[in-house]
């Protein structure tokens, strides 16, 4: 893998992020709604005040001036000001982002850790009992939307069994192990709901990818060398089978964030998703713009990681 | 006569499919002595490759299974052996190279890694020593700049070079038998000659036997001492190479030899290349009698009743035909 390859990939992210921001900004500009709507119905506020406020935030300027203004400020680290919360957008996001990243990150890690061995085992014993069970569970897993499994989990684990809290609290008092345990306990359900959904489709994908590779000539070559079957699978099959899986995981990142927004609503997780929903409801455009842009950046970053992993897994790519 | 190196007796490798049992190899006898080159010829789908892979037990089971027969390797039957015991024989005693050099090497490892893997495993060497062995092998198969090429990936090699790498890998443990499953079919003609030449050279150097599977009769005539002709999962004729080309007995062998293009009786004499009419019968429900009966120009009533057994017509020349 060459350094040039990584630098080239990094440079490509700049135009894609610019493009994304233009599209996002244009859509938000087209959307109806006025952050100062409530002032219009408030008899105590004269219309001139509202007009002055709009002028102050540049809301009456043409779209492209507003975009350039936003872009200039963004580059300098000024993410704007939330009309609804009366605070800087970046502080708002920084408060919420870690929670989301922890929930999404751990659900992805769990999904991959479970799906990889299960998918590989299922593929090496196609149509066996293990394969049938794994397939059925995977099918159930990705057929059920997260809002359904989320509610089901709450019903079973919180209300019937009373094992886990169903409201996520960011402000748990205390320290040390009990504090950590409380955090883990409240994360279990959202992480499981997201992980199940992700893991289920991954199992199917890993299985079919391994099945494709296992039939190839070089696997027969590996077997003819007299290295044991286990090593044939782990060394010669899995690495090749992972190449398309990496693409899938990267391509699914936007779906994961979408799923996270829904899941955060269900479990009241104070993450970036619930921030986005409340900002939308309040017509708080700077926050909506910033949050969607942050999500876009995360998706681009994950794709970048996937590209780099790609080059590491498949030597044919970085040499091209 | 000394004990043969490999002695296949009545081997039946069948495959279970949704439509029934496919009798890909249906009672094959094949003997290979030490240091001998034996050709196995026949058209596509006649069971050559399945026979070859059966020897190393590289057949997926299921759907495949050994229905009957023995594969005696230096006197020991390989069929009852488990995977661990087979793995001691694979590469170390019997090595194989395949038809498609483009896809036979793993694209994500360097050729050095792939050769060194075999060396390290069977000769119990460290990775570094095995790598040195890999360079040595690449040098042996005439790959230029072996010290540098050893860290290259398969996609940086041409087809002929990859087949050289495969040969280097197969020979790295000095096996007693090299199974070459149509090693030159996917290569262009000049490269074919080079690869055959290389195999010859290696054979002289290591004194191994070669089982050369091919459908190119010309290649057989040039390289083999003995030839086995297969048709629809069965051996129809077996003979020393001169006898087979000089005095082919089975109508199928005669057809094969007549279908070799020859420059001296080519276009000028307006002589058309002779093809064998018809196609190979289905191996799902093979006909009861001789399997070649439907395409044979000498067919008689007796042919459709029972498959004639192999009988000796001259020393070392056996044929399965009533003629």
XYZ file of C-alpha atoms in Angstrom, chain A residues 7-318:
312
model
C -3.332 10.922 -0.107
C -5.315 10.581 -3.323
C -8.268 9.193 -1.377
C -8.024 12.030 1.144
C -8.029 14.668 -1.601
C -11.128 13.157 -3.188
C -13.075 13.735 0.028
C -12.788 17.532 -0.351
C -14.908 17.912 -3.511
C -17.385 15.317 -2.257
C -17.898 17.175 1.026
C -18.315 20.467 -0.893
C -20.891 18.850 -3.154
C -22.772 17.402 -0.217
C -22.875 20.766 1.571
C -24.252 22.494 -1.549
C -27.027 19.942 -1.938
C -27.891 20.071 1.757
C -27.950 23.851 1.794
C -30.103 24.049 -1.328
C -32.653 21.603 0.055
C -32.867 23.421 3.377
C -33.274 26.744 1.546
C -36.134 25.316 -0.487
C -37.898 23.913 2.561
C -40.711 26.023 3.971
C -40.566 27.239 7.541
C -39.169 30.200 9.354
C -37.184 29.992 12.569
C -38.875 33.194 13.748
C -42.379 31.978 13.032
C -43.438 32.121 16.648
C -42.473 35.788 16.781
C -44.952 36.513 14.002
C -47.858 35.276 16.131
C -46.601 36.985 19.265
C -48.430 40.360 19.540
C -45.745 41.692 21.882
C -43.103 41.596 19.164
C -43.505 44.221 16.483
C -42.979 43.030 12.879
C -39.969 45.354 12.539
C -38.104 43.420 15.230
C -38.674 40.199 13.327
C -37.528 41.773 10.084
C -34.430 43.121 11.844
C -33.659 39.689 13.244
C -34.041 38.094 9.809
C -31.749 40.749 8.356
C -29.218 40.212 11.141
C -28.950 36.504 10.418
C -28.937 37.165 6.698
C -32.089 35.178 6.088
C -33.316 37.509 3.329
C -30.130 37.294 1.265
C -30.102 35.202 -1.919
C -29.338 31.514 -1.395
C -25.830 31.556 -2.823
C -24.704 34.498 -0.654
C -26.035 32.676 2.360
C -24.203 29.503 1.295
C -20.894 31.293 0.788
C -21.368 33.030 4.100
C -22.060 29.691 5.793
C -19.110 28.037 4.081
C -16.718 30.851 5.030
C -17.815 30.732 8.644
C -17.693 26.928 8.705
C -14.112 26.822 7.498
C -13.157 29.259 10.243
C -14.792 26.996 12.798
C -17.972 29.008 13.284
C -20.816 26.538 12.858
C -23.584 29.071 13.453
C -26.004 29.795 16.237
C -29.018 27.766 17.214
C -32.187 29.855 17.148
C -34.043 27.442 19.377
C -31.423 26.629 22.022
C -29.752 30.060 21.948
C -26.300 28.535 21.927
C -23.487 27.783 19.471
C -24.194 24.872 17.173
C -20.749 23.331 17.651
C -21.161 23.114 21.448
C -24.551 21.558 20.908
C -23.163 18.944 18.554
C -20.126 18.196 20.669
C -22.454 17.498 23.588
C -24.436 14.958 21.591
C -21.949 13.380 19.202
C -20.003 11.133 21.651
C -23.164 9.343 22.770
C -24.169 8.604 19.180
C -20.693 7.457 18.226
C -20.508 5.145 21.233
C -23.897 3.606 20.513
C -23.306 3.231 16.760
C -19.684 2.204 17.162
C -20.367 -0.540 19.672
C -23.346 -1.830 17.687
C -21.197 -2.034 14.556
C -18.364 -3.742 16.390
C -20.752 -6.284 17.897
C -22.440 -6.834 14.525
C -19.103 -7.507 12.818
C -17.744 -9.669 15.643
C -20.836 -11.859 15.542
C -21.504 -11.849 11.813
C -18.008 -12.746 10.638
C -17.575 -16.091 12.408
C -21.229 -17.024 11.994
C -21.216 -16.219 8.267
C -17.943 -18.063 7.651
C -19.047 -21.125 9.647
C -22.398 -21.192 7.868
C -20.688 -21.036 4.473
C -18.242 -23.824 5.235
C -21.144 -26.086 6.152
C -23.801 -25.047 3.638
C -27.299 -26.391 4.282
C -26.254 -27.869 7.613
C -28.400 -27.363 10.697
C -26.123 -24.525 11.841
C -26.453 -22.845 8.453
C -30.242 -23.177 8.463
C -30.549 -21.707 11.962
C -28.143 -18.846 11.178
C -30.026 -18.075 7.976
C -33.422 -18.100 9.614
C -32.291 -15.844 12.457
C -30.593 -13.503 9.987
C -33.755 -13.333 7.928
C -35.835 -12.487 10.996
C -33.190 -9.954 12.064
C -33.192 -7.857 8.953
C -36.917 -8.208 8.280
C -37.776 -6.479 11.539
C -37.340 -2.703 11.472
C -35.483 -1.150 14.389
C -38.522 0.738 15.647
C -40.296 -2.606 16.037
C -37.478 -4.525 17.717
C -36.823 -1.468 19.893
C -40.362 -1.444 21.232
C -40.332 -5.220 21.577
C -37.132 -5.080 23.630
C -38.570 -2.374 25.868
C -41.695 -4.429 26.380
C -39.788 -7.592 27.270
C -36.653 -6.435 29.056
C -37.881 -3.264 30.729
C -41.561 -3.758 31.385
C -41.975 -7.544 31.736
C -38.620 -8.503 33.193
C -37.584 -5.106 34.547
C -33.913 -5.796 33.858
C -32.935 -2.719 31.889
C -33.931 0.943 31.965
C -35.742 2.086 28.838
C -34.841 5.744 29.045
C -31.237 6.641 28.341
C -29.872 9.228 30.734
C -26.748 11.209 30.006
C -26.642 12.738 33.487
C -26.159 9.688 35.680
C -24.588 10.742 38.949
C -21.781 8.813 40.564
C -18.422 7.522 39.529
C -16.313 4.422 39.162
C -17.716 0.975 38.433
C -21.390 1.583 39.414
C -21.456 4.604 37.101
C -19.914 2.636 34.257
C -22.276 -0.274 34.858
C -25.295 2.066 34.743
C -24.061 3.390 31.415
C -23.522 -0.085 30.006
C -26.924 -1.225 31.241
C -28.764 1.591 29.539
C -26.766 1.133 26.312
C -27.490 -2.568 25.979
C -30.879 -2.245 24.321
C -30.114 0.479 21.753
C -26.824 -1.224 20.871
C -28.524 -4.607 20.529
C -31.351 -3.250 18.395
C -28.927 -1.610 15.954
C -26.422 -4.454 16.109
C -29.041 -7.108 15.417
C -30.236 -5.308 12.317
C -26.721 -4.745 11.003
C -25.409 -8.145 11.999
C -28.297 -9.953 10.351
C -27.655 -8.600 6.883
C -23.907 -8.949 7.379
C -24.252 -12.660 8.183
C -26.058 -13.221 4.904
C -23.502 -11.209 3.026
C -20.443 -12.823 4.602
C -21.951 -16.245 3.960
C -22.556 -15.654 0.263
C -19.189 -13.975 -0.182
C -17.367 -16.914 1.428
C -19.410 -19.345 -0.676
C -18.296 -17.498 -3.801
C -14.631 -17.608 -2.856
C -14.560 -21.168 -1.538
C -15.258 -22.542 -5.018
C -12.389 -20.681 -6.674
C -9.321 -22.364 -8.116
C -6.816 -20.912 -5.706
C -8.679 -22.465 -2.800
C -8.243 -25.863 -4.453
C -4.573 -24.973 -4.925
C -4.345 -24.181 -1.213
C -5.968 -27.509 -0.341
C -3.555 -29.329 -2.643
C -0.672 -27.893 -0.625
C -1.647 -29.968 2.364
C -2.332 -27.081 4.718
C -5.233 -27.941 6.987
C -8.798 -26.971 6.154
C -8.937 -24.444 8.993
C -5.939 -22.592 7.628
C -7.288 -22.799 4.084
C -10.409 -21.007 5.291
C -8.810 -18.424 7.563
C -5.842 -17.585 5.368
C -6.966 -18.132 1.803
C -10.743 -17.740 1.847
C -11.651 -15.162 4.483
C -9.290 -12.429 3.378
C -10.601 -12.562 -0.174
C -14.192 -12.857 0.961
C -13.818 -9.762 3.157
C -13.148 -7.454 0.215
C -16.806 -7.132 -0.865
C -17.925 -7.176 2.781
C -15.909 -4.031 3.452
C -17.811 -2.290 0.659
C -21.105 -3.361 2.136
C -20.256 -2.123 5.618
C -19.151 1.227 4.196
C -22.192 1.569 1.951
C -24.472 0.776 4.855
C -23.153 3.582 7.040
C -25.852 6.070 5.924
C -28.497 3.431 6.690
C -26.891 2.867 10.069
C -27.133 6.561 10.881
C -30.736 6.580 9.702
C -31.463 3.620 11.932
C -29.652 5.326 14.798
C -31.892 8.381 14.524
C -34.982 6.210 14.905
C -33.445 4.144 17.695
C -32.357 7.255 19.567
C -35.938 8.473 19.480
C -37.251 5.188 20.875
C -34.810 4.949 23.768
C -34.593 8.729 24.302
C -30.864 8.579 23.704
C -29.613 12.186 23.814
C -27.541 11.771 20.681
C -27.133 13.597 17.444
C -30.240 11.950 15.974
C -32.625 13.290 18.566
C -30.932 16.675 18.208
C -31.686 16.564 14.491
C -35.344 15.676 15.006
C -35.952 18.415 17.569
C -34.098 20.944 15.404
C -36.267 20.045 12.433
C -39.431 20.434 14.458
C -38.266 23.867 15.606
C -37.221 24.991 12.099
C -33.764 25.479 13.562
C -31.969 25.495 10.189
C -28.385 26.106 11.382
C -28.583 23.031 13.618
C -30.231 20.900 10.924
C -27.591 21.965 8.443
C -24.731 21.287 10.837
C -26.021 17.925 12.038
C -26.728 16.608 8.531
C -23.317 17.856 7.465
C -21.627 16.106 10.389
C -23.421 12.873 9.486
C -22.311 13.328 5.876
C -18.724 13.834 7.057
C -18.902 10.669 9.155
C -20.207 8.709 6.170
C -17.399 10.077 4.011
C -14.852 9.196 6.704
C -16.150 5.639 6.951
C -15.931 5.300 3.176
C -12.375 6.555 3.352
C -11.568 3.935 5.989
C -13.179 1.320 3.756
C -11.045 2.425 0.809
C -7.890 2.178 2.886
C -8.910 -1.244 4.224
C -9.566 -2.256 0.643
C -6.053 -1.359 -0.406
C -4.730 -3.324 2.541
C -6.844 -6.410 1.789
C -6.393 -6.401 -1.954
C -2.928 -5.553 -3.263
C -4.299 -5.149 -6.795
C -6.016 -1.901 -5.825
C -3.247 0.246 -4.431
